[in-house]
Short mmCIF file of C-alpha atoms in Angstrom, two decimals:
data_model
loop_
_atom_site.label_atom_id
_atom_site.label_comp_id
_atom_site.label_asym_id
_atom_site.label_seq_id
_atom_site.Cartn_x
_atom_site.Cartn_y
_atom_site.Cartn_z
CA ASN Q 1 9.73 1.22 24.63
CA ILE Q 2 9.10 2.93 21.58
CA THR Q 3 9.53 6.70 21.69
CA PHE Q 4 8.10 9.03 19.49
CA ALA Q 5 11.77 9.83 18.45
CA THR Q 6 12.41 7.05 17.35
CA ILE Q 7 9.23 6.94 15.04
CA ALA Q 8 10.57 10.34 13.92
CA LEU Q 9 14.02 8.80 12.90
CA ALA Q 10 12.82 5.95 11.54
CA ALA Q 11 9.83 8.07 9.40
CA LEU Q 12 13.08 10.29 8.28
CA VAL Q 13 15.05 7.23 7.17
CA GLN Q 14 12.38 5.70 5.14
CA THR Q 15 12.02 9.28 3.22
CA ALA Q 16 15.60 9.53 2.83
CA LEU Q 17 15.80 5.87 1.29
CA ALA Q 18 12.53 6.38 -0.83
CA ALA Q 19 14.95 8.98 -2.68
CA GLY Q 20 16.73 7.61 -5.53
CA LYS Q 21 20.53 8.46 -6.08
CA CYS Q 22 20.85 10.71 -8.98
CA GLY Q 23 24.62 10.71 -9.98
CA THR Q 24 26.36 12.26 -6.69
CA GLN Q 25 23.13 13.96 -5.82
CA THR Q 26 20.04 13.22 -4.01
CA CYS Q 27 17.24 14.70 -5.48
CA SER Q 28 14.93 16.67 -2.59
CA GLN Q 29 11.50 17.31 -2.44
CA SER Q 30 12.01 20.71 -3.87
CA THR Q 31 14.16 19.63 -6.96
CA PRO Q 32 12.41 16.02 -7.04
CA CYS Q 33 13.32 15.22 -10.91
CA CYS Q 34 16.77 13.50 -11.72
CA VAL Q 35 18.13 13.74 -15.51
CA GLY Q 36 21.44 12.34 -16.04
CA GLY Q 37 22.97 13.09 -12.56
CA TYR Q 38 21.27 16.41 -12.02
CA CYS Q 39 17.95 17.08 -9.96
CA ASN Q 40 15.73 20.11 -10.70
CA SER Q 41 11.94 20.85 -10.38
CA ASN Q 42 11.51 22.51 -14.03
CA ALA Q 43 9.97 21.15 -17.17
CA GLN Q 44 12.95 20.32 -18.75
CA TYR Q 45 13.95 17.64 -15.89
CA CYS Q 46 10.38 16.25 -15.07
CA MET Q 47 8.95 15.75 -18.22
CA PRO Q 48 8.76 11.94 -18.85
CA ILE Q 49 10.80 12.54 -22.22
CA LEU Q 50 13.93 12.17 -20.10
CA CYS Q 51 13.25 12.11 -16.15
CA GLU Q 52 14.23 9.26 -14.36
CA PRO Q 53 11.80 7.93 -11.98
CA ALA Q 54 14.38 5.32 -10.04
CA ASN Q 55 16.69 7.92 -9.63
CA SER Q 56 14.62 10.92 -8.59
CA PHE Q 57 12.90 12.04 -5.22
CA SER Q 58 10.09 9.34 -5.64
CA PRO Q 59 9.19 7.43 -8.69
CA SER Q 60 6.09 9.77 -9.02
CA SER Q 61 8.52 12.98 -9.25
CA CYS Q 62 8.55 12.61 -12.94
CA TRP Q 63 5.30 14.09 -14.63
CA ASN Q 64 2.91 11.68 -16.00
CA THR Q 65 2.95 10.68 -19.71
CA PRO Q 66 0.33 12.29 -21.67
CA HIS Q 67 -0.68 9.94 -24.42
CA CYS Q 68 -1.37 10.57 -28.28
CA VAL Q 69 -4.65 12.28 -29.14
CA LYS Q 70 -5.37 13.16 -32.70
CA SER Q 71 -4.71 16.69 -33.62
CA ASN Q 72 -3.84 19.31 -36.25
CA VAL Q 73 -1.36 21.31 -34.64
CA ALA Q 74 -1.09 24.91 -36.84
CA PHE Q 75 1.66 27.18 -35.46
CA THR Q 76 -0.89 29.60 -35.83
CA SER Q 77 -2.69 28.51 -32.62
CA PRO Q 78 -1.81 30.14 -29.20
CA ASN Q 79 -1.55 26.28 -27.67
CA ALA Q 80 0.69 24.91 -30.29
CA PHE Q 81 4.25 25.89 -28.81
CA ALA Q 82 5.55 27.31 -25.63
CA GLN Q 83 9.26 27.90 -24.26
CA ILE Q 84 10.45 25.03 -21.97
CA ALA Q 85 10.62 27.56 -19.14
CA ASP Q 86 6.81 28.40 -19.41
CA TYR Q 87 5.57 24.41 -19.58
CA ASP Q 88 3.69 23.09 -16.77
CA GLY Q 89 3.06 19.54 -17.79
CA ASN Q 90 -0.15 20.50 -19.16
CA PRO Q 91 -0.33 19.38 -22.97
CA ALA Q 92 -3.61 21.22 -23.81
CA ASP Q 93 -1.51 24.40 -23.06
CA ALA Q 94 1.25 23.25 -25.22
CA ALA Q 95 1.50 20.77 -28.07
CA PHE Q 96 5.04 21.34 -28.38
CA VAL Q 97 7.78 22.66 -26.45
CA SER Q 98 11.67 24.06 -27.19
CA GLN Q 99 13.88 21.89 -25.46
CA PHE Q 100 16.61 23.79 -24.72
CA GLU Q 101 17.49 27.31 -22.92
CA PRO Q 102 18.39 29.67 -24.26
CA SER Q 103 15.82 28.83 -27.18
CA ASN Q 104 16.17 29.46 -30.73
CA ALA Q 105 12.91 28.68 -31.54
CA LYS Q 106 9.91 30.92 -32.03
CA VAL Q 107 6.38 31.53 -33.62
CA ALA Q 108 6.50 34.20 -36.10
CA ASN Q 109 4.76 34.80 -39.52
CA GLY Q 110 2.22 32.28 -38.26
CA GLU Q 111 4.86 29.33 -38.60
CA LEU Q 112 7.18 27.90 -35.89
CA GLN Q 113 10.97 28.91 -36.70
CA MET Q 114 14.05 27.21 -35.53
CA ALA Q 115 17.36 29.03 -35.89
CA LEU Q 116 21.10 27.77 -35.78
CA VAL Q 117 23.33 30.67 -34.53
CA LYS Q 118 26.85 30.68 -34.47
CA GLN Q 119 28.34 30.86 -31.03
CA ASN Q 120 31.59 32.31 -29.59
CA ASN Q 121 33.60 29.12 -30.16
CA GLY Q 122 32.52 28.96 -34.06
CA ALA Q 123 30.36 26.17 -33.52
CA GLY Q 124 26.49 26.55 -34.25
CA PHE Q 125 23.81 26.31 -31.53
CA GLY Q 126 20.33 25.23 -33.09
CA ALA Q 127 17.01 24.09 -31.69
CA THR Q 128 14.99 21.25 -31.10
CA VAL Q 129 10.84 21.39 -30.70
CA ILE Q 130 9.25 18.54 -29.13
CA GLY Q 131 5.71 17.11 -28.56
CA THR Q 132 4.35 16.96 -25.15
CA ARG Q 133 2.20 14.05 -25.83
CA ALA Q 134 3.73 10.38 -26.54
CA PHE Q 135 2.82 8.76 -29.63
CA GLN Q 136 3.06 4.74 -30.50
CA TYR Q 137 2.21 4.05 -34.27
CA GLY Q 138 -0.12 6.12 -36.26
CA THR Q 139 0.65 8.76 -38.76
CA VAL Q 140 2.50 12.31 -38.35
CA THR Q 141 2.45 14.76 -40.96
CA ALA Q 142 4.83 18.02 -40.93
CA VAL Q 143 4.60 20.59 -43.74
CA MET Q 144 7.82 22.22 -43.37
CA ARG Q 145 11.04 23.56 -45.22
CA SER Q 146 14.40 23.23 -43.79
CA GLY Q 147 17.29 25.58 -42.70
CA CYS Q 148 19.99 23.74 -44.54
CA THR Q 149 21.21 26.52 -46.76
CA SER Q 150 24.84 25.72 -46.01
CA GLY Q 151 26.70 22.64 -45.95
CA GLY Q 152 27.30 21.58 -42.45
CA VAL Q 153 23.29 22.22 -41.76
CA VAL Q 154 21.08 19.65 -40.49
CA SER Q 155 17.29 19.79 -39.91
CA SER Q 156 15.29 17.01 -38.83
CA PHE Q 157 11.42 15.66 -38.28
CA ILE Q 158 11.89 12.55 -36.00
CA ILE Q 159 9.95 10.26 -33.85
CA ARG Q 160 12.15 8.90 -31.09
CA ASN Q 161 12.17 7.05 -27.64
CA GLU Q 162 15.28 8.78 -25.81
CA LYS Q 163 15.40 6.21 -23.24
CA VAL Q 164 15.06 3.18 -25.69
CA GLY Q 165 16.85 4.29 -28.68
CA ASP Q 166 13.84 3.41 -31.29
CA GLU Q 167 13.95 6.00 -33.89
CA ILE Q 168 12.07 6.75 -37.48
CA ASP Q 169 13.63 9.88 -39.18
CA PHE Q 170 13.49 12.50 -41.87
CA GLU Q 171 16.65 14.23 -42.07
CA PHE Q 172 17.99 17.25 -44.62
CA VAL Q 173 21.54 18.00 -45.04
CA GLY Q 174 23.39 21.26 -46.69
CA ALA Q 175 24.93 19.19 -48.97
CA ASP Q 176 22.11 17.92 -50.68
CA THR Q 177 18.87 20.23 -50.65
CA ALA Q 178 17.33 18.11 -53.36
CA THR Q 179 16.16 15.38 -51.29
CA VAL Q 180 15.53 14.45 -47.58
CA GLN Q 181 17.15 11.31 -45.98
CA THR Q 182 15.19 8.45 -44.52
CA ASN Q 183 16.49 5.89 -41.46
CA TYR Q 184 15.35 4.06 -38.69
CA TYR Q 185 17.25 2.82 -35.54
CA TRP Q 186 15.98 0.28 -33.06
CA ARG Q 187 17.58 0.20 -29.47
CA ASN Q 188 20.80 2.71 -30.48
CA GLN Q 189 21.57 -0.06 -33.10
CA LEU Q 190 22.74 2.57 -35.41
CA ASP Q 191 23.06 1.20 -39.29
CA TYR Q 192 23.53 4.09 -41.57
CA THR Q 193 23.49 1.81 -44.46
CA LYS Q 194 19.65 1.84 -44.25
CA MET Q 195 19.29 5.52 -45.40
CA ILE Q 196 17.24 5.74 -48.15
CA LYS Q 197 16.93 9.37 -49.92
CA SER Q 198 13.63 10.46 -51.26
CA PRO Q 199 12.91 11.08 -54.96
CA PRO Q 200 14.14 14.40 -56.24
CA LEU Q 201 12.36 17.32 -54.85
CA SER Q 202 12.32 20.82 -55.25
CA ASP Q 203 14.45 23.15 -53.03
CA THR Q 204 13.85 21.76 -49.63
CA THR Q 205 15.05 25.11 -48.22
CA THR Q 206 13.15 27.37 -49.83
CA ASN Q 207 10.09 25.14 -50.47
CA TYR Q 208 7.50 23.75 -48.34
CA HIS Q 209 6.64 20.10 -48.71
CA THR Q 210 4.65 17.90 -46.80
CA TYR Q 211 6.32 15.03 -44.97
CA GLN Q 212 4.78 11.91 -43.67
CA ILE Q 213 5.52 8.94 -41.45
CA LYS Q 214 3.20 6.17 -41.31
CA TRP Q 215 3.76 3.65 -38.60
CA THR Q 216 2.28 0.66 -37.60
CA PRO Q 217 3.04 -2.42 -35.52
CA ASP Q 218 3.81 -4.23 -39.00
CA SER Q 219 5.32 -1.44 -41.06
CA ILE Q 220 7.04 1.96 -41.73
CA THR Q 221 6.12 3.92 -44.67
CA TRP Q 222 7.74 7.24 -45.59
CA VAL Q 223 5.73 9.56 -47.72
CA VAL Q 224 6.55 13.14 -49.39
CA ASN Q 225 4.07 15.40 -50.90
CA GLY Q 226 1.75 12.34 -51.01
CA ASN Q 227 3.95 9.95 -52.60
CA PRO Q 228 4.87 6.92 -50.65
CA PHE Q 229 8.83 6.16 -51.82
CA ARG Q 230 10.10 3.74 -48.91
CA THR Q 231 8.44 0.87 -46.79
CA VAL Q 232 10.28 -1.04 -44.00
CA LYS Q 233 8.42 -4.06 -42.96
CA ARG Q 234 8.61 -5.70 -39.36
CA SER Q 235 9.08 -9.06 -40.78
CA ASP Q 236 12.02 -7.81 -42.76
CA THR Q 237 13.90 -6.59 -39.42
CA TRP Q 238 14.26 -9.93 -37.96
CA ASP Q 239 17.69 -11.01 -36.74
CA PRO Q 240 18.13 -14.70 -36.15
CA ALA Q 241 21.74 -14.18 -33.97
CA ALA Q 242 19.37 -11.80 -31.75
CA ASN Q 243 16.04 -14.09 -31.73
CA THR Q 244 14.11 -10.71 -32.24
CA PHE Q 245 12.56 -8.24 -34.61
CA LYS Q 246 14.86 -5.15 -34.76
CA TYR Q 247 11.78 -3.05 -35.25
CA PRO Q 248 11.20 0.23 -33.52
CA ASP Q 249 8.20 -0.32 -31.44
CA SER Q 250 8.17 1.50 -28.22
CA GLU Q 251 6.02 4.87 -27.30
CA SER Q 252 8.07 7.96 -28.52
CA TYR Q 253 8.01 11.42 -29.05
CA ILE Q 254 7.82 13.59 -32.17
CA SER Q 255 10.37 16.22 -32.82
CA VAL Q 256 11.39 18.75 -35.31
CA GLY Q 257 15.02 20.92 -35.38
CA ILE Q 258 18.20 21.97 -36.51
CA TRP Q 259 21.74 21.54 -35.82
CA ASP Q 260 25.56 21.83 -36.60
CA GLY Q 261 26.73 18.85 -38.28
CA GLY Q 262 29.71 20.49 -40.02
CA SER Q 263 31.64 20.85 -36.82
CA GLY Q 264 31.41 17.40 -35.60
CA ALA Q 265 33.42 14.37 -36.76
CA LYS Q 266 34.96 14.16 -40.20
CA GLY Q 267 31.99 11.34 -41.19
CA THR Q 268 29.36 13.76 -39.78
CA ALA Q 269 30.87 16.84 -41.17
CA ASP Q 270 31.30 14.99 -44.82
CA TRP Q 271 27.62 13.82 -44.49
CA ALA Q 272 26.34 17.21 -43.52
CA GLY Q 273 28.05 19.06 -46.13
CA GLY Q 274 31.57 19.94 -44.76
CA ALA Q 275 31.97 23.43 -42.13
CA ILE Q 276 28.92 26.02 -42.18
CA GLN Q 277 29.63 29.17 -44.45
CA TRP Q 278 28.57 31.64 -41.81
CA ASN Q 279 28.18 34.36 -44.54
CA LYS Q 280 25.16 32.31 -45.80
CA GLN Q 281 23.17 32.87 -42.44
CA PRO Q 282 20.32 32.93 -41.44
CA PHE Q 283 19.85 29.34 -40.97
CA VAL Q 284 16.09 28.98 -40.13
CA ALA Q 285 14.07 25.84 -40.47
CA ALA Q 286 10.49 26.20 -40.59
CA VAL Q 287 7.09 24.17 -39.65
CA LYS Q 288 3.57 25.52 -40.84
CA SER Q 289 1.74 22.78 -39.13
CA ILE Q 290 1.89 18.75 -37.86
CA SER Q 291 -0.81 16.68 -37.91
CA ILE Q 292 -0.91 13.67 -35.64
CA ASP Q 293 -3.32 10.52 -36.24
CA CYS Q 294 -2.83 8.19 -33.39
CA TYR Q 295 -3.35 4.31 -33.98
CA TYR Q 296 -4.55 3.79 -30.77
CA ASN Q 297 -7.78 5.75 -30.32
CA GLY Q 298 -8.41 7.26 -26.81
CA ASN Q 299 -6.92 10.22 -24.55
CA GLU Q 300 -4.70 10.25 -21.84
CA THR Q 301 -7.47 9.02 -19.39
CA THR Q 302 -8.57 5.96 -21.48
CA TYR Q 303 -5.53 5.29 -23.12
CA VAL Q 304 -3.63 1.93 -22.17
CA PRO Q 305 -0.48 1.16 -24.04
CA PRO Q 306 -0.26 -2.20 -25.30
CA GLY Q 307 1.88 -4.45 -23.18
CA GLY Q 308 1.80 -1.82 -20.42
CA ASN Q 309 4.31 -0.07 -22.30
CA ASN Q 310 5.19 3.57 -21.21
CA GLY Q 311 8.23 4.83 -22.74
CA GLY Q 312 10.45 2.46 -20.72
CA ALA Q 313 12.51 -0.44 -21.75
CA SER Q 314 9.73 -3.02 -22.08
CA SER Q 315 8.43 -3.58 -25.54
CA PRO Q 316 4.57 -3.30 -26.34
CA THR Q 317 3.06 -6.68 -26.85
CA ILE Q 318 2.70 -7.91 -30.49
CA PRO Q 319 2.27 -11.27 -31.61
CA SER Q 320 4.93 -12.90 -32.82
CA ALA Q 321 7.42 -10.45 -32.07
CA SER Q 322 10.19 -13.00 -31.37
CA SER Q 323 9.19 -16.26 -30.78
CA THR Q 324 9.07 -17.41 -34.51
CA SER Q 325 11.38 -16.62 -37.24
CA PRO Q 326 9.68 -15.46 -40.17
CA SER Q 327 10.15 -16.78 -43.94
CA THR Q 328 11.22 -13.72 -44.86
CA SER Q 329 14.92 -12.73 -44.93
CA SER Q 330 16.71 -10.06 -42.78
CA GLY Q 331 16.91 -6.51 -43.98
CA ASN Q 332 14.91 -3.73 -45.19
CA SER Q 333 12.17 -3.38 -47.48
CA SER Q 334 11.91 -0.52 -49.80
CA SER Q 335 10.55 1.25 -52.89
CA GLY Q 336 11.98 3.81 -54.65
CA GLY Q 337 14.98 5.98 -53.82
CA SER Q 338 18.41 5.49 -53.35
CA SER Q 339 20.75 4.21 -50.58
CA SER Q 340 23.98 5.32 -48.95
CA SER Q 341 26.27 3.93 -46.53
CA SER Q 342 27.58 7.54 -45.81
CA GLY Q 343 24.31 9.39 -44.13
CA GLY Q 344 22.13 8.88 -41.79
CA GLY Q 345 22.53 10.84 -38.69
CA SER Q 346 22.79 12.04 -35.25
CA SER Q 347 23.92 14.64 -32.97
CA ASN Q 348 25.71 15.21 -29.79
CA GLY Q 349 29.42 14.98 -30.12
CA SER Q 350 32.20 17.52 -30.03
CA GLY Q 351 32.93 20.03 -27.61
CA ASN Q 352 29.67 21.98 -28.34
CA GLY Q 353 27.36 19.03 -28.18
CA ASN Q 354 25.91 19.74 -31.42
CA SER Q 355 27.45 17.06 -33.79
CA SER Q 356 28.34 13.63 -33.87
CA SER Q 357 30.49 10.77 -35.88
CA LYS Q 358 29.32 9.19 -38.70
CA THR Q 359 31.45 6.16 -38.38
CA GLY Q 360 28.81 3.89 -36.93
CA SER Q 361 30.51 3.98 -33.20
CA SER Q 362 28.87 4.04 -30.16
CA SER Q 363 31.52 6.19 -27.80
CA SER Q 364 30.29 8.54 -25.37
CA THR Q 365 31.60 12.36 -24.96
CA LYS Q 366 30.72 15.08 -22.45
CA ALA Q 367 27.32 17.09 -22.76
CA THR Q 368 28.07 20.90 -21.91
CA SER Q 369 25.60 23.45 -21.04
CA SER Q 370 25.29 24.13 -25.04
CA ALA Q 371 24.18 20.58 -25.59
CA ASN Q 372 21.85 20.22 -28.57
CA THR Q 373 20.68 17.66 -30.94
CA ARG Q 374 18.58 16.84 -33.83
CA SER Q 375 16.02 14.70 -31.63
CA SER Q 376 14.92 14.98 -28.25
CA THR Q 377 18.73 15.06 -26.08
CA SER Q 378 20.33 14.22 -22.85
CA VAL Q 379 20.70 16.57 -19.92
CA PRO Q 380 18.57 19.65 -19.92
CA SER Q 381 21.35 22.51 -20.34
CA ASN Q 382 20.79 24.48 -17.47
CA SER Q 383 23.64 24.11 -15.75
CA SER Q 384 27.18 25.08 -17.49
CA GLU Q 385 28.66 22.24 -15.16
CA SER Q 386 26.30 19.53 -16.35
CA ASP Q 387 29.03 16.54 -17.37
CA SER Q 388 26.83 13.79 -18.34
CA SER Q 389 27.60 10.91 -20.52
CA VAL Q 390 25.81 11.35 -23.76
CA ASP Q 391 25.92 8.85 -26.61
CA GLU Q 392 27.53 11.10 -29.07
CA ASN Q 393 25.99 9.21 -31.98
CA SER Q 394 22.40 9.02 -31.05
CA GLY Q 395 21.90 11.76 -28.91
CA THR Q 396 20.55 9.92 -26.23
CA ASP Q 397 21.09 10.24 -22.46
CA SER Q 398 23.56 7.11 -22.05
CA GLN Q 399 22.42 7.54 -18.07
CA SER Q 400 26.02 7.39 -16.61
CA SER Q 401 26.60 4.02 -14.92
CA THR Q 402 27.81 5.60 -11.94
CA LYS Q 403 24.27 7.01 -10.75
CA ASP Q 404 23.21 3.45 -9.19
CA SER Q 405 26.56 2.46 -7.99
CA THR Q 406 25.68 3.81 -4.16
CA THR Q 407 22.85 1.19 -4.25
CA GLY Q 408 24.60 -1.78 -5.22
CA ASN Q 409 26.46 -4.96 -3.58
CA GLY Q 410 27.26 -4.29 -0.08
CA ALA Q 411 25.41 -0.81 -0.34
CA GLY Q 412 21.98 -2.06 -1.37
CA SER Q 413 22.37 -4.59 1.31
CA LEU Q 414 22.63 -2.07 3.90
CA VAL Q 415 20.04 0.41 2.29
CA ALA Q 416 18.08 -2.97 2.41
CA SER Q 417 18.68 -3.72 6.24
CA PHE Q 418 17.88 0.15 7.14
CA SER Q 419 14.34 -0.10 4.94
CA VAL Q 420 13.25 -3.38 6.76
CA LEU Q 421 13.99 -1.63 10.24
CA ALA Q 422 12.67 1.81 9.31
CA SER Q 423 9.37 -0.37 8.33
CA ALA Q 424 9.49 -2.45 10.92
CA LEU Q 425 9.40 0.84 13.30
CA LEU Q 426 6.78 2.43 11.99
CA ALA Q 427 4.51 -0.76 11.72
CA ALA Q 428 5.17 -1.33 15.59
CA PHE Q 429 4.17 2.37 15.90
CA VAL Q 430 0.95 1.68 13.83
CA ALA Q 431 0.16 -1.47 16.21
CA LEU Q 432 0.56 0.49 19.54
#
C-alpha cells in the first residue's frame, strides 16, 4: 500500500530534484536565483541578465525578461535610475540600475554620474549602470561625457549579451580624449584589430557629445553628433571555416560605465594610457539622457523575440544566416576613422576585478567582491567570498564548468531514476 508518508517523501524528492545545482550549493525557495555558483533572492541575482534558470531553485526563479519599449530616458526623471538594492524587477520603476554594491553611481545635477574611486589596494573601483529592458536591434542614443581625465581610466557605452558574448561598443580611454573607439564582438570571440576610432572630437571629458548605435539584422552603424563614421555589414562578417556570420544578433542589454584599465595587464594598461594618476581625480563619467528606438515595436506583453530568442544561446531566425556563403569577402566594412590593433576592450582581470588583458587571450581569473567591469558583469558582488570564473577579456560570466557536474554521467542517471520514482509515486496517489 502507498502511504501518505511515502507520498510526502516522493513530493520532497521531486521538489529537491527540481532545484538545480548552483556550484556547490542548491538554491532554496528563499534564495532561489543562481549566478556563478551562488544563490540569492535580490535583483543582482534574479535579473535575467545573469540569472541561470537551469541552476536556480526552479527555471521560473529568474525574473522574466522585460523587452524593448521605445523611450527617451532623461536622468531628471524619478523613474530613470535606481540602485540595484531598491529594484524589484519592474522596469516601469527604473529604466536603469547600478549593478554593484557599494554603488558609485548616482543622479545629481540632472544627470547620471558614475565615479571611479581608489581602493585600499591602489586599484580603482568604478560603476556599471545597465538597462532593465532587453534590446534586440534598433537605435540607441546617449548624450554623455567620459570620465577619462587621466590615463588608465576607461568609460563606455555598450550593448551586450553577457551570457552569449555578443557586444557592440563605444569606449573612451584616458590616453586619447579627442576620439572614441568602436568595436563589436560575436560569441566572445575577441578581435581587437577591428577597433575603429571616430573622427576627431572636442575633449570628450569636458564636452557632451551625442553617441549613437544603429543596429539592424543587416548592419551596425556608429554615429557621433549626427555624423555616421563606421558601418559594419552582416554580409561582411561571413566566416567560411565556421560556416556562419560572426555578427552580434542576440537580445542584449544597454549599459554605461567607468572602470580602471591602468591596473590591468600590460596590454590593457598601455591601451588605457598607463597607471591612473590619482591626483587628477575626481573621475566621473556623466550621462544626460539615453533614448531607445526599438526595431521590433510592441511592449513586454506583445513582443515575441524572433526565433524564440530570449537572451539565451540560440540566435534569432534571420534569412540566410548561415546556409549560403555570400559573395562578399570576410571582414568588416567601414567608412572613415582609423583602425588599430592595440585597442578595443574589456574589463575584469587582475586581483581587483577591474581590468583585463588586451592580448586577445581568453584566460579566466577570479572575481572578487570588488569585481567591476565596463559592461554587465559576472557574479554580483554581495559576497566577499565569491570565486566564480570570469573571462578576463570580456567581463563575461564564464559559468564554471563545475556547476553541472553533479548532474552528469552516473550522477545524472541516478537523478533521473529518482525523478521517475517520485513521479510514479505521485501518479499512483492521484490514481487512488
